Amino acid sequence: MRNYLLLTPGPLSTSQTVREAMLQDWCTWDKDYNGGIVTPIRKGLLAIAGLDENEYTDVLLQGSGTYCVEATIGAAVKPTDKLLILANGAYGKRMAQIAGYYHIDHVLVSLHETELITGEVARRALEENPGITHLSMVHSETTTGLLNPIEEVAEVIRGKGITFIVDAMSSFGGVPIDMKKLDIDFLVSSANKCIQGVPGFGFIIAKREKLMACKGVARSLSLDIYDQWETMEKGGGKWRFTSPTHVVRAFYQAMKELNEEGGIAARYERYKKNHRTLVDGMRAQGFKTLLPDASQGPIITSFLYPHAGFDFNAFYAALKQKGFVIYPGKISDADTFRIGNIGDVFPEDMEKLLEAIRDTDYK
C-alpha cells in the first residue's frame, strides 16, 4: 500500500491502520469527538508518561512541533524572566530565533553539532550568566542524531528554581523520559514522531502549577497555550479554533498501537534494534557514522559521505526507486546524510534497505 518507506525524522512511515483512521469525518463540537477522542488522548498522554493528573496536565495545539515550542516559550517566559538556551544543532538554535522574535531576554550557548549538552556545560553556562530563570534544550537533536543527557542537566538545575523546558519532539514515545524524576516543567512533542501519528498538531505536557502561571503571558492569540488548555478543560476536549480532526483521530489510533506494542519501553527496544541493524550493516559496507556510539541516539543516524565524489542526489534517487526515502545531512562542516530508525519500521525493513544499498552504485 505504501509508495515508499520513509526513513526520516518525521513525518515518518505510519501503519495502514493509522492511515485508515482518517477515512471518516468528525464534527468538532460533538461529544463523540471531544469526549470520545480528544479527552482520551489527553489522558492517555499522561498515562504513557507515567504522570499523575493532579500534578500534571497537557494541551494539544494545531501546527507543527515548532508551533508548540514557540507557544511554550512565548507563554512560559515572562518579560521579566531570563532564558538560557543550550543548543548543539538547528533545533536548539531555533529556540533562540523564537526568543529573538518575542524580544525575550536570553542567552544562547551554542556548541558544535557533535558535542553533547552535558551537566558540566549547563553548570558553566549558569555560572557565566547570573539571573537565569528558565532553561531550554533539545533532547534528541535530529540535526545529527545526538541524544543529549537531560538527566545531567536536570541534576545541575535541581533546587535552583529554574523552569526546565525540554524539546522532546523526536524522543517522547520512543525513548523513556521520567518527567517527574527529572523535574521537567514543560515537555514538548509532536503527533508525527515516535507515537507514529501523522503531521498536524503537537502537544505540551506540563506541571499544572507552571501552566497556570502562563495565564495572560502569551504574546500570540493562536499560540496561547493557557487559553487553549482552559478551553479544552471547560469544553470537554473542545479546541478554540478548527481542530485537525482527521489527524487527531489518526493519533488516537497510533496511541492505541503504542500501548499494544508494550508502551514506550517496547518501542524504545525496537528503535534500538533498528539502529543497531542499520549501523552494523552500513559499517560492513564501508560507511562511517558521524557520531561515536556513546553519544548516538536511536532516532536518526548520520553517515559520512563514503568518498569525495559521492553524489547524494543520485544515491537518494536510486534508493527511492527501490522504495526507500532517506534524508540529506544538516551539519555545517561535514558532508553527511541521515537515515531514520523510527516509525512503522522494523529490523527486517533495515535489512531490506541494506540490501538495496548494496545493489546501488555509490562507490
Short mmCIF file of C-alpha atoms in Angstrom, two decimals:
data_model
loop_
_atom_site.label_atom_id
_atom_site.label_comp_id
_atom_site.label_asym_id
_atom_site.label_seq_id
_atom_site.Cartn_x
_atom_site.Cartn_y
_atom_site.Cartn_z
CA MET A 1 0.00 0.00 0.00
CA ARG A 2 3.00 2.32 0.50
CA ASN A 3 4.69 4.30 -2.24
CA TYR A 4 7.93 4.08 -0.23
CA LEU A 5 9.23 3.64 3.31
CA LEU A 6 10.02 6.95 4.98
CA LEU A 7 13.32 6.68 6.84
CA THR A 8 13.33 10.28 8.05
CA PRO A 9 12.98 12.05 11.43
CA GLY A 10 9.33 12.91 10.67
CA PRO A 11 6.94 12.78 9.05
CA LEU A 12 7.57 9.07 9.21
CA SER A 13 6.05 5.85 7.95
CA THR A 14 2.74 5.09 9.62
CA SER A 15 0.79 1.86 9.86
CA GLN A 16 -2.04 1.17 7.46
CA THR A 17 -4.48 1.21 10.38
CA VAL A 18 -3.36 4.71 11.39
CA ARG A 19 -3.91 5.91 7.82
CA GLU A 20 -7.27 4.17 7.64
CA ALA A 21 -8.38 6.01 10.80
CA MET A 22 -8.55 9.20 8.70
CA LEU A 23 -11.19 7.86 6.31
CA GLN A 24 -14.13 9.23 8.33
CA ASP A 25 -15.23 12.81 9.02
CA TRP A 26 -15.72 14.20 12.53
CA CYS A 27 -17.73 17.09 13.95
CA THR A 28 -15.61 19.36 16.13
CA TRP A 29 -18.26 20.17 18.75
CA ASP A 30 -19.75 16.69 19.05
CA LYS A 31 -19.18 14.66 22.23
CA ASP A 32 -18.20 11.63 20.16
CA TYR A 33 -15.16 13.59 19.03
CA ASN A 34 -14.30 15.80 22.01
CA GLY A 35 -15.26 13.36 24.74
CA GLY A 36 -14.52 10.18 22.84
CA ILE A 37 -11.25 11.04 21.11
CA VAL A 38 -9.65 14.29 22.31
CA THR A 39 -10.14 13.75 26.04
CA PRO A 40 -8.85 10.14 25.95
CA ILE A 41 -5.79 11.38 24.04
CA ARG A 42 -5.04 13.95 26.73
CA LYS A 43 -5.48 11.37 29.49
CA GLY A 44 -3.54 8.80 27.51
CA LEU A 45 -0.52 11.05 27.06
CA LEU A 46 -0.21 11.48 30.81
CA ALA A 47 -0.68 7.74 31.28
CA ILE A 48 2.09 6.69 28.91
CA ALA A 49 4.34 9.31 30.52
CA GLY A 50 3.53 7.82 33.95
CA LEU A 51 2.25 11.12 35.34
CA ASP A 52 -0.42 11.95 37.93
CA GLU A 53 -3.28 14.07 36.56
CA ASN A 54 -3.37 16.00 39.84
CA GLU A 55 0.18 17.24 39.30
CA TYR A 56 0.49 17.34 35.51
CA THR A 57 -1.69 18.25 32.57
CA ASP A 58 -1.38 18.63 28.82
CA VAL A 59 -2.65 20.69 25.94
CA LEU A 60 -2.90 19.93 22.23
CA LEU A 61 -2.14 22.64 19.69
CA GLN A 62 -2.61 22.89 15.93
CA GLY A 63 0.53 23.11 13.79
CA SER A 64 3.95 21.52 13.61
CA GLY A 65 6.21 20.86 16.57
CA THR A 66 7.87 24.26 16.20
CA TYR A 67 4.48 25.89 16.81
CA CYS A 68 4.38 24.16 20.19
CA VAL A 69 7.96 25.10 21.07
CA GLU A 70 7.20 28.72 20.21
CA ALA A 71 3.91 28.61 22.09
CA THR A 72 5.63 27.24 25.20
CA ILE A 73 8.47 29.75 25.20
CA GLY A 74 6.07 32.59 24.41
CA ALA A 75 3.77 31.72 27.32
CA ALA A 76 6.17 30.35 29.95
CA VAL A 77 8.86 33.06 29.78
CA LYS A 78 7.65 36.41 31.07
CA PRO A 79 9.15 39.77 30.01
CA THR A 80 10.93 39.95 33.38
CA ASP A 81 12.50 36.47 33.01
CA LYS A 82 15.81 35.37 31.52
CA LEU A 83 16.08 32.28 29.33
CA LEU A 84 19.21 30.13 28.89
CA ILE A 85 19.19 28.09 25.67
CA LEU A 86 21.65 25.21 25.37
CA ALA A 87 21.98 24.19 21.72
CA ASN A 88 24.01 21.76 19.63
CA GLY A 89 22.04 21.78 16.40
CA ALA A 90 19.46 23.52 14.27
CA TYR A 91 16.53 22.89 16.59
CA GLY A 92 18.20 24.30 19.67
CA LYS A 93 19.21 27.36 17.68
CA ARG A 94 15.61 27.71 16.53
CA MET A 95 14.66 28.34 20.17
CA ALA A 96 16.94 31.35 20.10
CA GLN A 97 15.24 32.59 16.93
CA ILE A 98 11.91 32.33 18.72
CA ALA A 99 13.27 34.21 21.75
CA GLY A 100 14.52 36.92 19.39
CA TYR A 101 11.13 37.33 17.73
CA TYR A 102 9.49 37.67 21.16
CA HIS A 103 12.17 40.07 22.45
CA ILE A 104 12.87 37.70 25.32
CA ASP A 105 15.97 38.31 27.41
CA HIS A 106 18.00 35.21 26.56
CA VAL A 107 21.45 33.69 26.32
CA LEU A 108 22.33 31.15 23.63
CA VAL A 109 25.13 28.70 24.38
CA SER A 110 25.80 27.10 21.00
CA LEU A 111 28.03 24.04 20.94
CA HIS A 112 29.46 22.20 17.97
CA GLU A 113 26.89 19.89 16.40
CA THR A 114 28.75 16.77 17.53
CA GLU A 115 29.21 17.94 21.15
CA LEU A 116 26.81 16.77 23.85
CA ILE A 117 24.99 19.14 26.18
CA THR A 118 26.28 17.76 29.46
CA GLY A 119 25.75 18.73 33.05
CA GLU A 120 29.12 20.47 33.00
CA VAL A 121 28.03 22.59 30.02
CA ALA A 122 24.91 23.63 31.94
CA ARG A 123 26.81 24.33 35.16
CA ARG A 124 29.36 26.52 33.39
CA ALA A 125 26.67 28.42 31.48
CA LEU A 126 24.76 29.18 34.68
CA GLU A 127 27.94 30.40 36.40
CA GLU A 128 28.71 32.72 33.49
CA ASN A 129 25.15 34.04 33.16
CA PRO A 130 23.58 35.02 36.50
CA GLY A 131 19.86 35.63 36.81
CA ILE A 132 18.67 32.71 34.67
CA THR A 133 15.03 31.81 35.38
CA HIS A 134 14.36 29.34 32.54
CA LEU A 135 16.50 26.77 30.72
CA SER A 136 15.53 25.14 27.42
CA MET A 137 17.20 22.43 25.35
CA VAL A 138 16.54 19.68 22.82
CA HIS A 139 16.61 16.06 23.98
CA SER A 140 17.07 14.25 20.65
CA GLU A 141 18.82 16.63 18.24
CA THR A 142 17.98 15.24 14.81
CA THR A 143 20.46 17.58 13.11
CA THR A 144 22.96 14.80 13.82
CA GLY A 145 21.24 12.11 15.90
CA LEU A 146 22.72 13.13 19.25
CA LEU A 147 20.77 12.15 22.36
CA ASN A 148 21.55 14.80 24.95
CA PRO A 149 21.81 13.66 28.60
CA ILE A 150 18.92 15.68 30.01
CA GLU A 151 19.40 13.77 33.27
CA GLU A 152 22.71 15.55 33.85
CA VAL A 153 21.25 18.98 33.14
CA ALA A 154 18.27 18.27 35.39
CA GLU A 155 20.64 17.46 38.25
CA VAL A 156 22.57 20.71 37.78
CA ILE A 157 19.48 22.94 37.95
CA ARG A 158 17.69 20.96 40.67
CA GLY A 159 16.69 23.20 43.57
CA LYS A 160 17.68 26.41 41.79
CA GLY A 161 14.12 27.49 40.93
CA ILE A 162 14.84 27.35 37.18
CA THR A 163 11.97 26.34 34.90
CA PHE A 164 13.10 23.42 32.71
CA ILE A 165 11.73 23.33 29.12
CA VAL A 166 12.59 20.23 27.08
CA ASP A 167 12.02 19.83 23.36
CA ALA A 168 11.35 16.07 23.21
CA MET A 169 9.97 16.32 19.70
CA SER A 170 11.62 13.22 18.31
CA SER A 171 12.13 11.28 21.55
CA PHE A 172 8.87 11.28 23.52
CA GLY A 173 7.08 8.00 22.93
CA GLY A 174 10.24 6.30 21.69
CA VAL A 175 12.78 6.96 24.45
CA PRO A 176 11.92 6.62 28.17
CA ILE A 177 11.75 10.02 29.91
CA ASP A 178 10.92 10.23 33.62
CA MET A 179 9.47 13.72 33.56
CA LYS A 180 8.68 13.75 37.29
CA LYS A 181 12.07 12.44 38.41
CA LEU A 182 13.87 14.92 36.13
CA ASP A 183 11.62 17.73 37.36
CA ILE A 184 10.83 18.84 33.80
CA ASP A 185 8.30 21.67 33.83
CA PHE A 186 7.35 21.71 30.14
CA LEU A 187 7.89 18.87 27.66
CA VAL A 188 7.04 19.49 24.01
CA SER A 189 6.45 16.88 21.31
CA SER A 190 4.53 16.23 18.10
CA ALA A 191 1.96 13.82 16.69
CA ASN A 192 4.13 12.62 13.80
CA LYS A 193 7.21 11.38 15.63
CA CYS A 194 7.66 8.40 17.96
CA ILE A 195 3.95 7.91 18.66
CA GLN A 196 3.73 7.36 14.90
CA GLY A 197 0.79 9.56 14.02
CA VAL A 198 0.62 12.00 11.11
CA PRO A 199 1.56 15.72 10.95
CA GLY A 200 -0.89 18.41 12.00
CA PHE A 201 -0.66 19.05 15.73
CA GLY A 202 1.69 18.88 18.68
CA PHE A 203 1.31 18.78 22.43
CA ILE A 204 2.77 20.21 25.60
CA ILE A 205 2.89 18.22 28.84
CA ALA A 206 3.39 20.47 31.86
CA LYS A 207 3.24 20.75 35.58
CA ARG A 208 -0.20 22.12 36.42
CA GLU A 209 1.18 24.93 38.56
CA LYS A 210 3.54 26.03 35.79
CA LEU A 211 0.82 26.03 33.15
CA MET A 212 -1.44 28.03 35.47
CA ALA A 213 1.31 30.65 35.70
CA CYS A 214 1.10 31.12 31.90
CA LYS A 215 -2.30 32.84 32.14
CA GLY A 216 -2.15 36.20 30.40
CA VAL A 217 1.50 35.90 29.38
CA ALA A 218 1.26 34.72 25.74
CA ARG A 219 2.11 37.26 23.04
CA SER A 220 0.04 35.39 20.45
CA LEU A 221 -3.66 34.58 20.33
CA SER A 222 -3.30 31.37 18.32
CA LEU A 223 -0.34 30.16 20.38
CA ASP A 224 -1.77 30.90 23.83
CA ILE A 225 -1.34 27.52 25.49
CA TYR A 226 -3.13 28.60 28.66
CA ASP A 227 -6.24 29.73 26.79
CA GLN A 228 -6.15 26.57 24.66
CA TRP A 229 -5.84 24.44 27.80
CA GLU A 230 -8.66 26.26 29.61
CA THR A 231 -10.98 25.84 26.62
CA MET A 232 -10.22 22.12 26.45
CA GLU A 233 -10.74 21.73 30.19
CA LYS A 234 -14.07 23.58 30.28
CA GLY A 235 -15.28 22.28 26.92
CA GLY A 236 -14.52 18.61 27.50
CA GLY A 237 -11.89 18.46 24.76
CA LYS A 238 -13.06 21.38 22.62
CA TRP A 239 -10.38 23.21 20.63
CA ARG A 240 -10.53 27.02 20.41
CA PHE A 241 -10.16 27.07 16.64
CA THR A 242 -10.76 24.45 13.94
CA SER A 243 -9.42 21.12 15.14
CA PRO A 244 -7.37 18.95 12.74
CA THR A 245 -9.93 16.18 13.17
CA HIS A 246 -8.51 13.55 10.83
CA VAL A 247 -5.02 13.95 12.25
CA VAL A 248 -6.36 13.73 15.81
CA ARG A 249 -8.29 10.54 15.03
CA ALA A 250 -5.16 9.03 13.48
CA PHE A 251 -3.20 9.92 16.63
CA TYR A 252 -5.83 8.22 18.77
CA GLN A 253 -5.22 5.04 16.76
CA ALA A 254 -1.45 5.50 16.94
CA MET A 255 -1.58 5.77 20.74
CA LYS A 256 -3.61 2.56 20.87
CA GLU A 257 -0.95 0.82 18.78
CA LEU A 258 1.82 2.16 21.03
CA ASN A 259 0.13 0.61 24.05
CA GLU A 260 -0.48 -2.65 22.18
CA GLU A 261 3.22 -2.83 21.33
CA GLY A 262 4.08 -2.63 25.03
CA GLY A 263 4.43 1.10 25.60
CA ILE A 264 7.45 3.34 25.38
CA ALA A 265 9.90 0.72 26.72
CA ALA A 266 8.99 -1.78 24.00
CA ARG A 267 9.12 0.82 21.25
CA TYR A 268 12.49 2.00 22.50
CA GLU A 269 13.83 -1.55 22.18
CA ARG A 270 12.55 -1.80 18.59
CA TYR A 271 14.10 1.52 17.62
CA LYS A 272 17.40 0.45 19.16
CA LYS A 273 17.31 -2.79 17.16
CA ASN A 274 16.55 -0.81 14.00
CA HIS A 275 19.51 1.44 14.69
CA ARG A 276 21.89 -1.41 15.53
CA THR A 277 20.89 -3.37 12.42
CA LEU A 278 21.40 -0.29 10.27
CA VAL A 279 24.75 0.77 11.74
CA ASP A 280 26.25 -2.71 11.73
CA GLY A 281 25.16 -3.24 8.13
CA MET A 282 26.35 0.15 6.92
CA ARG A 283 29.74 -0.23 8.59
CA ALA A 284 30.08 -3.64 6.96
CA GLN A 285 29.67 -1.85 3.61
CA GLY A 286 32.36 0.71 4.46
CA PHE A 287 30.22 3.62 5.67
CA LYS A 288 31.23 5.55 8.80
CA THR A 289 28.90 7.17 11.30
CA LEU A 290 29.32 10.85 12.11
CA LEU A 291 28.93 10.27 15.84
CA PRO A 292 30.59 7.84 18.23
CA ASP A 293 28.23 5.20 19.60
CA ALA A 294 28.35 6.73 23.09
CA SER A 295 26.55 9.93 22.05
CA GLN A 296 24.33 8.46 19.33
CA GLY A 297 20.60 8.13 19.96
CA PRO A 298 18.33 5.52 18.33
CA ILE A 299 16.15 8.02 16.45
CA ILE A 300 18.18 9.00 13.39
CA THR A 301 21.72 8.21 12.29
CA SER A 302 24.13 10.42 10.34
CA PHE A 303 26.61 8.82 7.94
CA LEU A 304 29.62 10.48 6.35
CA TYR A 305 29.88 10.52 2.57
CA PRO A 306 31.90 7.42 1.60
CA HIS A 307 34.22 9.37 -0.72
CA ALA A 308 34.83 12.85 -2.13
CA GLY A 309 32.90 12.32 -5.36
CA PHE A 310 29.82 10.83 -3.70
CA ASP A 311 26.60 12.04 -5.37
CA PHE A 312 23.94 12.08 -2.67
CA ASN A 313 21.15 13.11 -5.03
CA ALA A 314 21.83 10.13 -7.29
CA PHE A 315 22.09 7.84 -4.25
CA TYR A 316 18.81 9.22 -2.90
CA ALA A 317 17.02 8.78 -6.23
CA ALA A 318 18.28 5.21 -6.62
CA LEU A 319 17.05 4.23 -3.15
CA LYS A 320 13.72 5.97 -3.67
CA GLN A 321 13.30 3.92 -6.85
CA LYS A 322 13.78 0.83 -4.68
CA GLY A 323 11.17 2.01 -2.14
CA PHE A 324 13.25 3.82 0.50
CA VAL A 325 13.42 7.56 1.24
CA ILE A 326 16.34 8.83 3.31
CA TYR A 327 17.35 12.36 4.37
CA PRO A 328 20.12 14.80 3.42
CA GLY A 329 22.61 15.91 6.05
CA LYS A 330 22.32 19.13 8.03
CA ILE A 331 25.68 19.52 9.75
CA SER A 332 27.68 22.62 8.86
CA ASP A 333 31.22 21.24 8.49
CA ALA A 334 30.87 17.68 7.19
CA ASP A 335 29.19 16.03 4.22
CA THR A 336 26.60 13.65 5.65
CA PHE A 337 23.27 12.03 5.02
CA ARG A 338 20.79 10.73 7.56
CA ILE A 339 18.67 7.61 7.91
CA GLY A 340 15.78 7.50 10.37
CA ASN A 341 15.09 4.47 12.57
CA ILE A 342 11.61 5.43 13.80
CA GLY A 343 8.06 4.98 12.57
CA ASP A 344 6.31 1.80 11.48
CA VAL A 345 9.73 0.35 10.68
CA PHE A 346 11.27 -2.91 11.86
CA PRO A 347 14.72 -4.59 11.74
CA GLU A 348 13.68 -6.60 8.69
CA ASP A 349 13.00 -3.29 6.90
CA MET A 350 16.53 -2.21 7.72
CA GLU A 351 17.85 -5.45 6.27
CA LYS A 352 15.97 -4.74 3.04
CA LEU A 353 17.36 -1.22 2.97
CA LEU A 354 20.90 -2.54 3.40
CA GLU A 355 20.32 -4.93 0.52
CA ALA A 356 19.09 -2.04 -1.62
CA ILE A 357 22.20 -0.02 -0.75
CA ARG A 358 24.43 -2.95 -1.67
CA ASP A 359 22.72 -3.02 -5.07
CA THR A 360 23.19 0.73 -5.56
CA ASP A 361 26.21 2.07 -7.43
CA TYR A 362 27.53 4.53 -4.84
CA LYS A 363 31.20 3.51 -4.97
#
